[in-house]
PDB file of N, CA and C and ligand atoms in Angstrom:
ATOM      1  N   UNK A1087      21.624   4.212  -4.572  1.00  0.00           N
ATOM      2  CA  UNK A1087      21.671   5.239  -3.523  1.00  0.00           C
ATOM      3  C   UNK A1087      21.353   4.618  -2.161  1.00  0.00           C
ATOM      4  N   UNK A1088      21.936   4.845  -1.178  1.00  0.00           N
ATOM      5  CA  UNK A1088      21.593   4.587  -0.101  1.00  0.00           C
ATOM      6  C   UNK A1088      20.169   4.579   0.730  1.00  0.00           C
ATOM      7  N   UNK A1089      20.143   4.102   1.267  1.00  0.00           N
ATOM      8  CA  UNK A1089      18.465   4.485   2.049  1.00  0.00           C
ATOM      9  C   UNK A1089      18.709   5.511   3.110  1.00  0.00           C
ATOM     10  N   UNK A1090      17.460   6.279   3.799  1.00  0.00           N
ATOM     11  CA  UNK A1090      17.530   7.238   4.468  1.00  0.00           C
ATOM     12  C   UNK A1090      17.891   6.536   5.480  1.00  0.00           C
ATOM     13  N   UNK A1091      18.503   6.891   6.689  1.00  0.00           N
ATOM     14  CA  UNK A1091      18.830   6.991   8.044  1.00  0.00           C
ATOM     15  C   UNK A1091      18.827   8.334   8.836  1.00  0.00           C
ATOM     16  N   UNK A1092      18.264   7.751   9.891  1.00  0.00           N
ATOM     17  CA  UNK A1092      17.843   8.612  11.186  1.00  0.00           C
ATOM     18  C   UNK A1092      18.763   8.694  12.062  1.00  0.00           C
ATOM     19  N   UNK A1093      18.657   9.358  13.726  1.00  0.00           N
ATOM     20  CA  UNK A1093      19.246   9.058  14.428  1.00  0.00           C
ATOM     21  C   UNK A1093      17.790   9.159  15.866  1.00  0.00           C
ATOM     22  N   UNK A1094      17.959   8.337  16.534  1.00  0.00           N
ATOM     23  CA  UNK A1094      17.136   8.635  18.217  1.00  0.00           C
ATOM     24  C   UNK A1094      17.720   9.930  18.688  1.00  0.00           C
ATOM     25  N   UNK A1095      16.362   9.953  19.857  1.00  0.00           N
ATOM     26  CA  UNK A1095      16.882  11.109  20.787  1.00  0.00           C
ATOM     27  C   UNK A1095      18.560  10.529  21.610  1.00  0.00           C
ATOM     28  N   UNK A1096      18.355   9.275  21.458  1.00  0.00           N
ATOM     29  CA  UNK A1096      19.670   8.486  22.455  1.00  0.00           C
ATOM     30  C   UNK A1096      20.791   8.268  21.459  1.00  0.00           C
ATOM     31  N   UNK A1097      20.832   8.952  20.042  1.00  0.00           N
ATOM     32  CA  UNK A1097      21.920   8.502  19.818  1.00  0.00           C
ATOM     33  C   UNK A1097      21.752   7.338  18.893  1.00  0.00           C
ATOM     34  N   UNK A1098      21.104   6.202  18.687  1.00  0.00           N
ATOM     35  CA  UNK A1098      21.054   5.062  18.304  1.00  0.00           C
ATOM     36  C   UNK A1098      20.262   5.343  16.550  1.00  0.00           C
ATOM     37  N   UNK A1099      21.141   5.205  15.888  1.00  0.00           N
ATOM     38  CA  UNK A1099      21.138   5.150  14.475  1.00  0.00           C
ATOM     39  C   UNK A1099      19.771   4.106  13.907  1.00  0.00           C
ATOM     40  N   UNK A1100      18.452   4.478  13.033  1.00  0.00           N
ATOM     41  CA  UNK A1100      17.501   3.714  12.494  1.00  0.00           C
ATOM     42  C   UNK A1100      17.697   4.165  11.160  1.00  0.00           C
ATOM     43  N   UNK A1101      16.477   2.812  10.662  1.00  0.00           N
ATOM     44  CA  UNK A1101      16.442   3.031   8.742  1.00  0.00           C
ATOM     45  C   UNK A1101      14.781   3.709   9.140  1.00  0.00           C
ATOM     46  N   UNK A1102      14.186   4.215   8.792  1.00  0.00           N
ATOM     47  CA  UNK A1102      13.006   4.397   8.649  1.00  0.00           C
ATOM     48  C   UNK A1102      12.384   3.637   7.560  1.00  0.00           C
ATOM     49  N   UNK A1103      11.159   3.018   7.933  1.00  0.00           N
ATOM     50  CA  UNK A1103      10.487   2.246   6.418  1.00  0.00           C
ATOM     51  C   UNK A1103       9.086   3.032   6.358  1.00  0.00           C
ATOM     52  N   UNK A1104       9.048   3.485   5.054  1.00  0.00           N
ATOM     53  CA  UNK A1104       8.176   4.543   4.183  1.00  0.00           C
ATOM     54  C   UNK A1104       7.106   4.113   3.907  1.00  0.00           C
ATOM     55  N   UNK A1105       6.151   3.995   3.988  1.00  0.00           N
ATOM     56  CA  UNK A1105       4.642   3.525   2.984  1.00  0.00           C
ATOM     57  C   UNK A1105       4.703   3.829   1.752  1.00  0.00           C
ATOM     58  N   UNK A1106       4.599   2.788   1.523  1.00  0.00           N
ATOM     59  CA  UNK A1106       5.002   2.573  -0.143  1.00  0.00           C
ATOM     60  C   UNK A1106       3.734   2.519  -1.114  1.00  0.00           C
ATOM     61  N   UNK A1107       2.851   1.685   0.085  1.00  0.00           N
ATOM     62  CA  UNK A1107       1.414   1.103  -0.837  1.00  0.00           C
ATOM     63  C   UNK A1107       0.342   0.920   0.117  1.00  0.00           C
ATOM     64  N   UNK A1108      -0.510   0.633  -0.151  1.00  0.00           N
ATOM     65  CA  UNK A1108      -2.012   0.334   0.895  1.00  0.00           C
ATOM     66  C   UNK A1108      -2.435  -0.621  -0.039  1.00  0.00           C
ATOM     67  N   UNK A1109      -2.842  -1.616   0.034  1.00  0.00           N
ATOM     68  CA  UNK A1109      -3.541  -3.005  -0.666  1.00  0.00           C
ATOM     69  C   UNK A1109      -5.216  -2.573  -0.324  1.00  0.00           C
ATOM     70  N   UNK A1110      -5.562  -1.741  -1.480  1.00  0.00           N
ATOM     71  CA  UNK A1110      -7.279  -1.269  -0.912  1.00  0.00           C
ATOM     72  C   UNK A1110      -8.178  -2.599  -1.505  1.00  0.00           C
ATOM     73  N   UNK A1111      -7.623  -3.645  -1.785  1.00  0.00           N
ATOM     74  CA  UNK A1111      -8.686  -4.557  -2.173  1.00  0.00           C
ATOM     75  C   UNK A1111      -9.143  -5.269  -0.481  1.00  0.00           C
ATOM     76  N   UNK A1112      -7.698  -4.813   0.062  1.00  0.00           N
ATOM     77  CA  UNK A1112      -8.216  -4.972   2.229  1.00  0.00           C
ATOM     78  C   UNK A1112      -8.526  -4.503   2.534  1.00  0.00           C
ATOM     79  N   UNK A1113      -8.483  -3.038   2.329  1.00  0.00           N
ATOM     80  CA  UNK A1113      -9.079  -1.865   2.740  1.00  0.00           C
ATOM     81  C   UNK A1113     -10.599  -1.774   3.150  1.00  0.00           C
ATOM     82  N   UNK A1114     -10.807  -2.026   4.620  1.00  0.00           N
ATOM     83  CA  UNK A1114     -11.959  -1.974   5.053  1.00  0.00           C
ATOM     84  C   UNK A1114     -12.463  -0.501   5.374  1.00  0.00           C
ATOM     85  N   UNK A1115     -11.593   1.037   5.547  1.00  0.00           N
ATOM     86  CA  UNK A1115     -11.998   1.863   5.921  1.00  0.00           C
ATOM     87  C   UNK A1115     -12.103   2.640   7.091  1.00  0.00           C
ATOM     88  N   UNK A1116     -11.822   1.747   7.841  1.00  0.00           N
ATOM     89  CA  UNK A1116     -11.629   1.688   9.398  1.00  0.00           C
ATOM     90  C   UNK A1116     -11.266   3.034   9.553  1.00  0.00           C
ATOM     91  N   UNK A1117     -10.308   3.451   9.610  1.00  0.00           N
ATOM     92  CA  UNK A1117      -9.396   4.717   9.728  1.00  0.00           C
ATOM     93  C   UNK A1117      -7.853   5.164  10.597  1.00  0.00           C
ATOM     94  N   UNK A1118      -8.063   3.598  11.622  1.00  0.00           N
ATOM     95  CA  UNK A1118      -6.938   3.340  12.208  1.00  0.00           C
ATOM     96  C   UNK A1118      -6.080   4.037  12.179  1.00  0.00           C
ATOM     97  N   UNK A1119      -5.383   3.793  10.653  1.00  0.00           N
ATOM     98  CA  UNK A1119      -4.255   4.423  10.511  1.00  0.00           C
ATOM     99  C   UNK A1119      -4.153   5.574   9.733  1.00  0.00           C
ATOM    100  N   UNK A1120      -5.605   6.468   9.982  1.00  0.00           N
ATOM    101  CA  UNK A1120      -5.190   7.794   9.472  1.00  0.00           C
ATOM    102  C   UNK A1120      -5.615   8.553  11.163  1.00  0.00           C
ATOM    103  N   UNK A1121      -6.006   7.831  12.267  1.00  0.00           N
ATOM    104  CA  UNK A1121      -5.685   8.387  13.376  1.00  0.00           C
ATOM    105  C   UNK A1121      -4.181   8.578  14.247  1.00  0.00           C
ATOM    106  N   UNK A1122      -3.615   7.472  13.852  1.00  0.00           N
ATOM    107  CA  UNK A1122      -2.191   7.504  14.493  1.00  0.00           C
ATOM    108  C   UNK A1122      -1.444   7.846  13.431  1.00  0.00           C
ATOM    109  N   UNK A1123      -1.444   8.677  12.196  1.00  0.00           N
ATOM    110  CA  UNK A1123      -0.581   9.109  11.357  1.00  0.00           C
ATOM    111  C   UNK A1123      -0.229  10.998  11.827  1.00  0.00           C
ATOM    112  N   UNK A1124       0.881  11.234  12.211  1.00  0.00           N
ATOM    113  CA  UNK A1124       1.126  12.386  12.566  1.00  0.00           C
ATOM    114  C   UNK A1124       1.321  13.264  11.296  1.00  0.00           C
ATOM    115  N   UNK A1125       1.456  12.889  10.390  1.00  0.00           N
ATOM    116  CA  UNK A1125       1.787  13.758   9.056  1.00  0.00           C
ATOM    117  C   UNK A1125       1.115  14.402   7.869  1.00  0.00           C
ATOM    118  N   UNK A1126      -0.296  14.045   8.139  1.00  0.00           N
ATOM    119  CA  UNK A1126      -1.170  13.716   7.409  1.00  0.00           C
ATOM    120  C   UNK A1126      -0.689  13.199   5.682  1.00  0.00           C
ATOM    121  N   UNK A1127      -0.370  12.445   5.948  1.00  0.00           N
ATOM    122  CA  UNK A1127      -0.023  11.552   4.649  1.00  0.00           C
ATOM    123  C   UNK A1127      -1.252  10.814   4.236  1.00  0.00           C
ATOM    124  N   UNK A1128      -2.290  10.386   4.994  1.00  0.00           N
ATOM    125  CA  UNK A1128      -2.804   9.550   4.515  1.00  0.00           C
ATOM    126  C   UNK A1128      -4.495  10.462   4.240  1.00  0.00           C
ATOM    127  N   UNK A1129      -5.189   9.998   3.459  1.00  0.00           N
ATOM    128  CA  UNK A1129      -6.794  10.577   3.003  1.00  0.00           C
ATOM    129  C   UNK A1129      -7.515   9.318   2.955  1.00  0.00           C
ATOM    130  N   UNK A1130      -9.140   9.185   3.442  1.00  0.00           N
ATOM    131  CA  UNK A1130      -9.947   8.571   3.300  1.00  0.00           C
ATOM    132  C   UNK A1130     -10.713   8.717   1.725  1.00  0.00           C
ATOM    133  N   UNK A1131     -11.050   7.822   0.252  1.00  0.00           N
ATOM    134  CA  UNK A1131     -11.357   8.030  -0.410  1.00  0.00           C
ATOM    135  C   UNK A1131     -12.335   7.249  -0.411  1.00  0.00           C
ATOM    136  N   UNK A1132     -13.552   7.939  -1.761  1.00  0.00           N
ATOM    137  CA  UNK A1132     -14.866   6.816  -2.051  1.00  0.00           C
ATOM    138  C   UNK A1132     -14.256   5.925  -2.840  1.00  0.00           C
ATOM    139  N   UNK A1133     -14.433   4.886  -2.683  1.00  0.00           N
ATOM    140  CA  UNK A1133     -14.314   4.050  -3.727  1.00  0.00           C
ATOM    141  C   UNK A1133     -15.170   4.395  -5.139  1.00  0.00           C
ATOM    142  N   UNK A1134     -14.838   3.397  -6.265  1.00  0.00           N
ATOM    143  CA  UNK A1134     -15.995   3.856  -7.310  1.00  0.00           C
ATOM    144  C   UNK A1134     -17.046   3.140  -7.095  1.00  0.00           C
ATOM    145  N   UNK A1135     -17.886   3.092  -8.015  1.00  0.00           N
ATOM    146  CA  UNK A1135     -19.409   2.071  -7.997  1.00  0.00           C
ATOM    147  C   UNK A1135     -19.084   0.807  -8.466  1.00  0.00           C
ATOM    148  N   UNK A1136     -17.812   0.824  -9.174  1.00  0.00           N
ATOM    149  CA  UNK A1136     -17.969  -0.846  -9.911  1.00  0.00           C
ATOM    150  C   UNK A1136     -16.836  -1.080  -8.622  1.00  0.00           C
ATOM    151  N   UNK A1137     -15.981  -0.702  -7.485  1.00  0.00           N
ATOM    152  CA  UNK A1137     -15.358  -1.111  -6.852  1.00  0.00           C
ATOM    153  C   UNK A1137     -16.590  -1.705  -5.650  1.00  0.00           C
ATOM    154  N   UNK A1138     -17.347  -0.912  -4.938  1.00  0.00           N
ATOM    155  CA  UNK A1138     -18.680  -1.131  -4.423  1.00  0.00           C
ATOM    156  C   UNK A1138     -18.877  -2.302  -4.617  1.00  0.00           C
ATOM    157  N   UNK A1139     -19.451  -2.628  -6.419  1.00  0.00           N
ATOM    158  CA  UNK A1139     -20.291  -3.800  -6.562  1.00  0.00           C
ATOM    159  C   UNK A1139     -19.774  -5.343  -6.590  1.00  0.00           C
ATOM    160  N   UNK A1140     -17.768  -4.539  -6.719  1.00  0.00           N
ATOM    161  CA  UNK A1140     -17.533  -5.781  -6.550  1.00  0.00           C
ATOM    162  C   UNK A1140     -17.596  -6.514  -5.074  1.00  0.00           C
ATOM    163  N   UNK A1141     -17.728  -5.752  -4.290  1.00  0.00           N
ATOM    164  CA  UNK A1141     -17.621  -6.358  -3.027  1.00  0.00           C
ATOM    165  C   UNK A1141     -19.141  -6.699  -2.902  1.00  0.00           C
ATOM    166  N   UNK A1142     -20.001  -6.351  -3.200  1.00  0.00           N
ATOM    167  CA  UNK A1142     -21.585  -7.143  -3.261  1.00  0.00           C
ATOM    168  C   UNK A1142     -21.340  -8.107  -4.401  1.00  0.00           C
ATOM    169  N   UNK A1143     -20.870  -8.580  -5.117  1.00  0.00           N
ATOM    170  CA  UNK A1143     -20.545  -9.539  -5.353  1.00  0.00           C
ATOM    171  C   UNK A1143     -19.836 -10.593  -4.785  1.00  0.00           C
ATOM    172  N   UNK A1144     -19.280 -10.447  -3.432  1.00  0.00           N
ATOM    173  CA  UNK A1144     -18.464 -11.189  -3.152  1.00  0.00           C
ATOM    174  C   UNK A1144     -19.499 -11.612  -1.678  1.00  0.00           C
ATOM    175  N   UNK A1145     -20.822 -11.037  -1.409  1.00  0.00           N
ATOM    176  CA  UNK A1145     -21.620 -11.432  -0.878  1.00  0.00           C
ATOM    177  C   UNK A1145     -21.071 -10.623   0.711  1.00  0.00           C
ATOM    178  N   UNK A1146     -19.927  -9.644   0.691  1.00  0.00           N
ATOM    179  CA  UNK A1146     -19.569  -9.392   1.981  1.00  0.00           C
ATOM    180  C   UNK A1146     -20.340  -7.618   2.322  1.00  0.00           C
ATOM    181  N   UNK A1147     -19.798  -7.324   3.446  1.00  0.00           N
ATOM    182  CA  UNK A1147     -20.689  -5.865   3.381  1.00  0.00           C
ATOM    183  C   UNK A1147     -20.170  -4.954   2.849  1.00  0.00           C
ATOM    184  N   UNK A1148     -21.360  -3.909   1.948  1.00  0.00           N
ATOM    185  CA  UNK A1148     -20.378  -2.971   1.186  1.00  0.00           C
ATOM    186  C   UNK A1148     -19.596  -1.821   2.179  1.00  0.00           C
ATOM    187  N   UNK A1149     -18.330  -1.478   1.242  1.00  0.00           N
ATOM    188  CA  UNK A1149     -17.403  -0.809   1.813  1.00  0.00           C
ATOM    189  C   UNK A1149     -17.380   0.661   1.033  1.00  0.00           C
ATOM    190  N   UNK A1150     -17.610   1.465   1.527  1.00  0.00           N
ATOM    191  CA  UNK A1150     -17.997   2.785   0.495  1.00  0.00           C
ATOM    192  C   UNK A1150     -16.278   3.658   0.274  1.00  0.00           C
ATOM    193  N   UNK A1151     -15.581   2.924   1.267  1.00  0.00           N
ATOM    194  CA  UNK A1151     -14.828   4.279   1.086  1.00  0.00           C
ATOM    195  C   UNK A1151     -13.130   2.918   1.642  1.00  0.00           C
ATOM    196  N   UNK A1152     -12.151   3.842   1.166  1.00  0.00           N
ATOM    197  CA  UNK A1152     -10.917   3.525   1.497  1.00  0.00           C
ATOM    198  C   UNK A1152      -9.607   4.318   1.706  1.00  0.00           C
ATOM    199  N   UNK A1153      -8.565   3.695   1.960  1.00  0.00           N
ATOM    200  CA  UNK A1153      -7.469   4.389   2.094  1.00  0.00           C
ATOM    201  C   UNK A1153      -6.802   4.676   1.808  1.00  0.00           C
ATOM    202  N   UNK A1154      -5.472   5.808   1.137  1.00  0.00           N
ATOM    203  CA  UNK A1154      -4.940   6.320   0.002  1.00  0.00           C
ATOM    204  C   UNK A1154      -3.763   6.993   0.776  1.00  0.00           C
ATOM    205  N   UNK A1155      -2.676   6.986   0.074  1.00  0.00           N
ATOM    206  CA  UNK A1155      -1.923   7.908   0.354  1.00  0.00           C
ATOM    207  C   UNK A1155      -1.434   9.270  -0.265  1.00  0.00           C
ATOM    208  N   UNK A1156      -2.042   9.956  -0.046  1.00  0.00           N
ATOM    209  CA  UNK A1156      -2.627  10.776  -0.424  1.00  0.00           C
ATOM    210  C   UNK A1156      -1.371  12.106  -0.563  1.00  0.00           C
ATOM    211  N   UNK A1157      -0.850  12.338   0.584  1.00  0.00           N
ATOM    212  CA  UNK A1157       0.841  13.108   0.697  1.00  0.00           C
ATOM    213  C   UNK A1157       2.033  12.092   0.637  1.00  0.00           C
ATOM    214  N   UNK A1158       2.250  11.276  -0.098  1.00  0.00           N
ATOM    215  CA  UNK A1158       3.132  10.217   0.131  1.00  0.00           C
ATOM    216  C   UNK A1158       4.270  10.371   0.809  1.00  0.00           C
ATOM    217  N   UNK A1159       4.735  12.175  -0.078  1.00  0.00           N
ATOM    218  CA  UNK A1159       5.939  12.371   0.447  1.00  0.00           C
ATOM    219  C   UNK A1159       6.678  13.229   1.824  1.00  0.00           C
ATOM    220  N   UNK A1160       5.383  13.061   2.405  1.00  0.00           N
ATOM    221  CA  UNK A1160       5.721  13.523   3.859  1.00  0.00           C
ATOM    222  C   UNK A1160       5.654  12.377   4.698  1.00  0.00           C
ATOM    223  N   UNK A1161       5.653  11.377   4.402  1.00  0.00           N
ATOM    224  CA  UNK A1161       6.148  10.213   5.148  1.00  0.00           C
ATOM    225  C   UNK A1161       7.319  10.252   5.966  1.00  0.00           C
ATOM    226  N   UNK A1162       7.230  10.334   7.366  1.00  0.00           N
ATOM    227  CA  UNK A1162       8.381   9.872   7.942  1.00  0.00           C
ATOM    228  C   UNK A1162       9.024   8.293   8.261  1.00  0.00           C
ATOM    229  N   UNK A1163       7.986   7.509   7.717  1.00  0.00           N
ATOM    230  CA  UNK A1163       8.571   6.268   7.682  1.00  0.00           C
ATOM    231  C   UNK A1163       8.650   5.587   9.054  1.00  0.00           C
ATOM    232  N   UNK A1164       7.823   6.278  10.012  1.00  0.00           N
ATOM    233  CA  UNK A1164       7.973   5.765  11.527  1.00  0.00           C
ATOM    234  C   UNK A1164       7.155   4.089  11.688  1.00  0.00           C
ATOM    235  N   UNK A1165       6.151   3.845  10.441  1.00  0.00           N
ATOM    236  CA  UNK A1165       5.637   2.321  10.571  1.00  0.00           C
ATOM    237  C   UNK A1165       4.415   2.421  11.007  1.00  0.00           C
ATOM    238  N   UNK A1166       3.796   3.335  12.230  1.00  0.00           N
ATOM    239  CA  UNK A1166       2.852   3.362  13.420  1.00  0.00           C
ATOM    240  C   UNK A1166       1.584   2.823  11.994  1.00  0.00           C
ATOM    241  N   UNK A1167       1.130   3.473  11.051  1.00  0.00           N
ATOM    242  CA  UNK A1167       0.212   2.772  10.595  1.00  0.00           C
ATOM    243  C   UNK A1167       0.013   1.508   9.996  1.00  0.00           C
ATOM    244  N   UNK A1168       1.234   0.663   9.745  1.00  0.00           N
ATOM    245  CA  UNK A1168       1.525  -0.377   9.667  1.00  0.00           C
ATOM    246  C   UNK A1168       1.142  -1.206  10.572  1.00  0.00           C
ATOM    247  N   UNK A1169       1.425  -0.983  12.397  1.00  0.00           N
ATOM    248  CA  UNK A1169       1.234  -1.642  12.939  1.00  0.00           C
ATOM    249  C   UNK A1169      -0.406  -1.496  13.823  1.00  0.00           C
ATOM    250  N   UNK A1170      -0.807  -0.334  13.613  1.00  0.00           N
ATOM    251  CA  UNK A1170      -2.464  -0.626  14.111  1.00  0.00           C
ATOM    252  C   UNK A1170      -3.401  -0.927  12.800  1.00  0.00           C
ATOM    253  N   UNK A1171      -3.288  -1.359  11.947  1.00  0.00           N
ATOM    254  CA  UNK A1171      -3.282  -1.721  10.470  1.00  0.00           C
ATOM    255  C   UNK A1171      -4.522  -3.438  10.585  1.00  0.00           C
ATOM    256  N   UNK A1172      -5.915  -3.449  10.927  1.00  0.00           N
ATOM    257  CA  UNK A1172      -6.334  -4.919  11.058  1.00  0.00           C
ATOM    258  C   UNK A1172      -5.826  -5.995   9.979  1.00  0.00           C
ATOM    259  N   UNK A1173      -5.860  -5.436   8.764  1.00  0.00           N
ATOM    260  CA  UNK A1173      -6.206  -6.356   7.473  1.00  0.00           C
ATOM    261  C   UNK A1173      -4.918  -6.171   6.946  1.00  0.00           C
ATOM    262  N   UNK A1174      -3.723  -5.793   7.507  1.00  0.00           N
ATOM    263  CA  UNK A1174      -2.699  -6.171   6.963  1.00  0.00           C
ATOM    264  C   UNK A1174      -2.159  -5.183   5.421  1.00  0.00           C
ATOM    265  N   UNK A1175      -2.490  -3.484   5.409  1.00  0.00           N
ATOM    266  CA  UNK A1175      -2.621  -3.448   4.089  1.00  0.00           C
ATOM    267  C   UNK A1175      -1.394  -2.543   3.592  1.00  0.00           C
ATOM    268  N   UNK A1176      -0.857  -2.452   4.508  1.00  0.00           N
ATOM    269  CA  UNK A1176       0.289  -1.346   4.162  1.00  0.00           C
ATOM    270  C   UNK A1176       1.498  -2.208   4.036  1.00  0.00           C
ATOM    271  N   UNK A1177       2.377  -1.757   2.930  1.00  0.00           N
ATOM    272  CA  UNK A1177       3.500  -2.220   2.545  1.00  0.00           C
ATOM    273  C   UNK A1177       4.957  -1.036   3.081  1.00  0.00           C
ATOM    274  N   UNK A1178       5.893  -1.076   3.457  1.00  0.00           N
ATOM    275  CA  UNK A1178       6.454  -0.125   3.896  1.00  0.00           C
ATOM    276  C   UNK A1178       8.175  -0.848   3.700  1.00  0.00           C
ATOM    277  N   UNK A1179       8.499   0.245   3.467  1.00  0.00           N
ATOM    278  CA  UNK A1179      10.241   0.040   2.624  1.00  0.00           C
ATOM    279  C   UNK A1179      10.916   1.322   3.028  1.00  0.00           C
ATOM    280  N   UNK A1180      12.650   1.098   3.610  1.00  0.00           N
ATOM    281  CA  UNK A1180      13.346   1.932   3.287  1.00  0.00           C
ATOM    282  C   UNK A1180      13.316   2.529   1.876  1.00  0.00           C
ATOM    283  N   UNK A1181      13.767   4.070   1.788  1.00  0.00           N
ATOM    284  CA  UNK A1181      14.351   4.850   0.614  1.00  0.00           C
ATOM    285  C   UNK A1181      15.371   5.340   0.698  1.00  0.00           C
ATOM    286  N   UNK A1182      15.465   5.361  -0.855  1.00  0.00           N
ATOM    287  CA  UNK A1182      16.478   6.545  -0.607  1.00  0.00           C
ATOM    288  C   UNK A1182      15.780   8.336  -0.512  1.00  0.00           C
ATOM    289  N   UNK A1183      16.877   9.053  -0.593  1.00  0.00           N
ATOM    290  CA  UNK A1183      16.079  10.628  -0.516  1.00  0.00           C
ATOM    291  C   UNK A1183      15.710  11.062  -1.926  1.00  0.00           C
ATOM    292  N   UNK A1184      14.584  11.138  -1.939  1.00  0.00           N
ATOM    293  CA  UNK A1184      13.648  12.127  -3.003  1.00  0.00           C
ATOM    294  C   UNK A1184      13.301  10.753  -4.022  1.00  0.00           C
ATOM    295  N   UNK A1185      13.315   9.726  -3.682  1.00  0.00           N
ATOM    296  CA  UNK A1185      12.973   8.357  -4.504  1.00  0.00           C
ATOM    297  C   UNK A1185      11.588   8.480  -4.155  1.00  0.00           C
TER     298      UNK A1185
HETATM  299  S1  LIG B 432       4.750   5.438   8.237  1.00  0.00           S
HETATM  300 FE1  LIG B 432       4.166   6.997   9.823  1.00  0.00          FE
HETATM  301  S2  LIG B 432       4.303   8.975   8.741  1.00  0.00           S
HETATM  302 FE2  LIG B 432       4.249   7.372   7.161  1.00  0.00          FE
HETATM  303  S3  LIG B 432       2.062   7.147   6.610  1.00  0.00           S
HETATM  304 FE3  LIG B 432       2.495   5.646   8.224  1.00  0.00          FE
HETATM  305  S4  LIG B 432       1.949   6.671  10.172  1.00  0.00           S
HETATM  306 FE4  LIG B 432       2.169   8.266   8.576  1.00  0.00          FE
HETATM  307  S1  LIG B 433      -6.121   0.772   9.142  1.00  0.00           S
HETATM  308 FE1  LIG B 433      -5.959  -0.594   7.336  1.00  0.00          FE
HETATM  309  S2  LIG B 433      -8.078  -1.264   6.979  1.00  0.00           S
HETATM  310 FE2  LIG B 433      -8.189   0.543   8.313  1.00  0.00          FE
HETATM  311  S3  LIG B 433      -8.416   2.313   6.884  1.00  0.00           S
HETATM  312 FE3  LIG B 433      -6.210   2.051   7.288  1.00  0.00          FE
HETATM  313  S4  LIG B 433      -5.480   0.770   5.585  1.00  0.00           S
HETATM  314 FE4  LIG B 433      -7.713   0.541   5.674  1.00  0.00          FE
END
């Protein structure tokens, strides 16, 4: 199936790329990108206790909480949390519709 396509206010034809994934083992919590998300697609979650301890195991500071996508499918695929994103954690791909 094809992937979705858009169009600009000008006319000029885009692919939109979707959030596909969040890599929460980067997931610092920040919130970045559930401030510049217009859709609310995205939710702040606790991590568990053995996720916690692994990061006190790793001698760094604990991280109580992370990032999820939580409405996946109201993604418009515009990227914006991709790119204010520190740790690199979002993965983002054209679709097709209702994939
Ligand atoms: S790509 Fe856009 S709409 Fe989708 S989760 Fe990121 S900021 Fe929200
Ligand atoms: S911007 Fe990146 S590091 Fe910050 S909460 Fe979102 S996914 Fe996590």
């Amino acid at each position: 199936m094809d992937p979705i396509t858009a169009i600009t206010r000008g006319g000029s034809s885009w692919t939109p790329e979707f959030a596909i994934s969040i890599d929460d083992k980067k997931c610092i919590g920040c919130g970045r990108c559930y401030k510049v998300c217009t859709r609310d697609v995205l939710e702040l979650i606790d991590r568990s206790e053995d996720e916690i301890m692994e990061d006190d195991d790793d001698d760094s500071e604990s991280i109580s909480s992370k990032m999820s996508l939580a409405n996946a499918m109201d993604c418009t695929g515009c990227g914006a949390c991709g790119r204010v994103c520190p740790k690199g954690c979002f993965t983002h791909s054209p679709m097709a519709l209702g994939a």
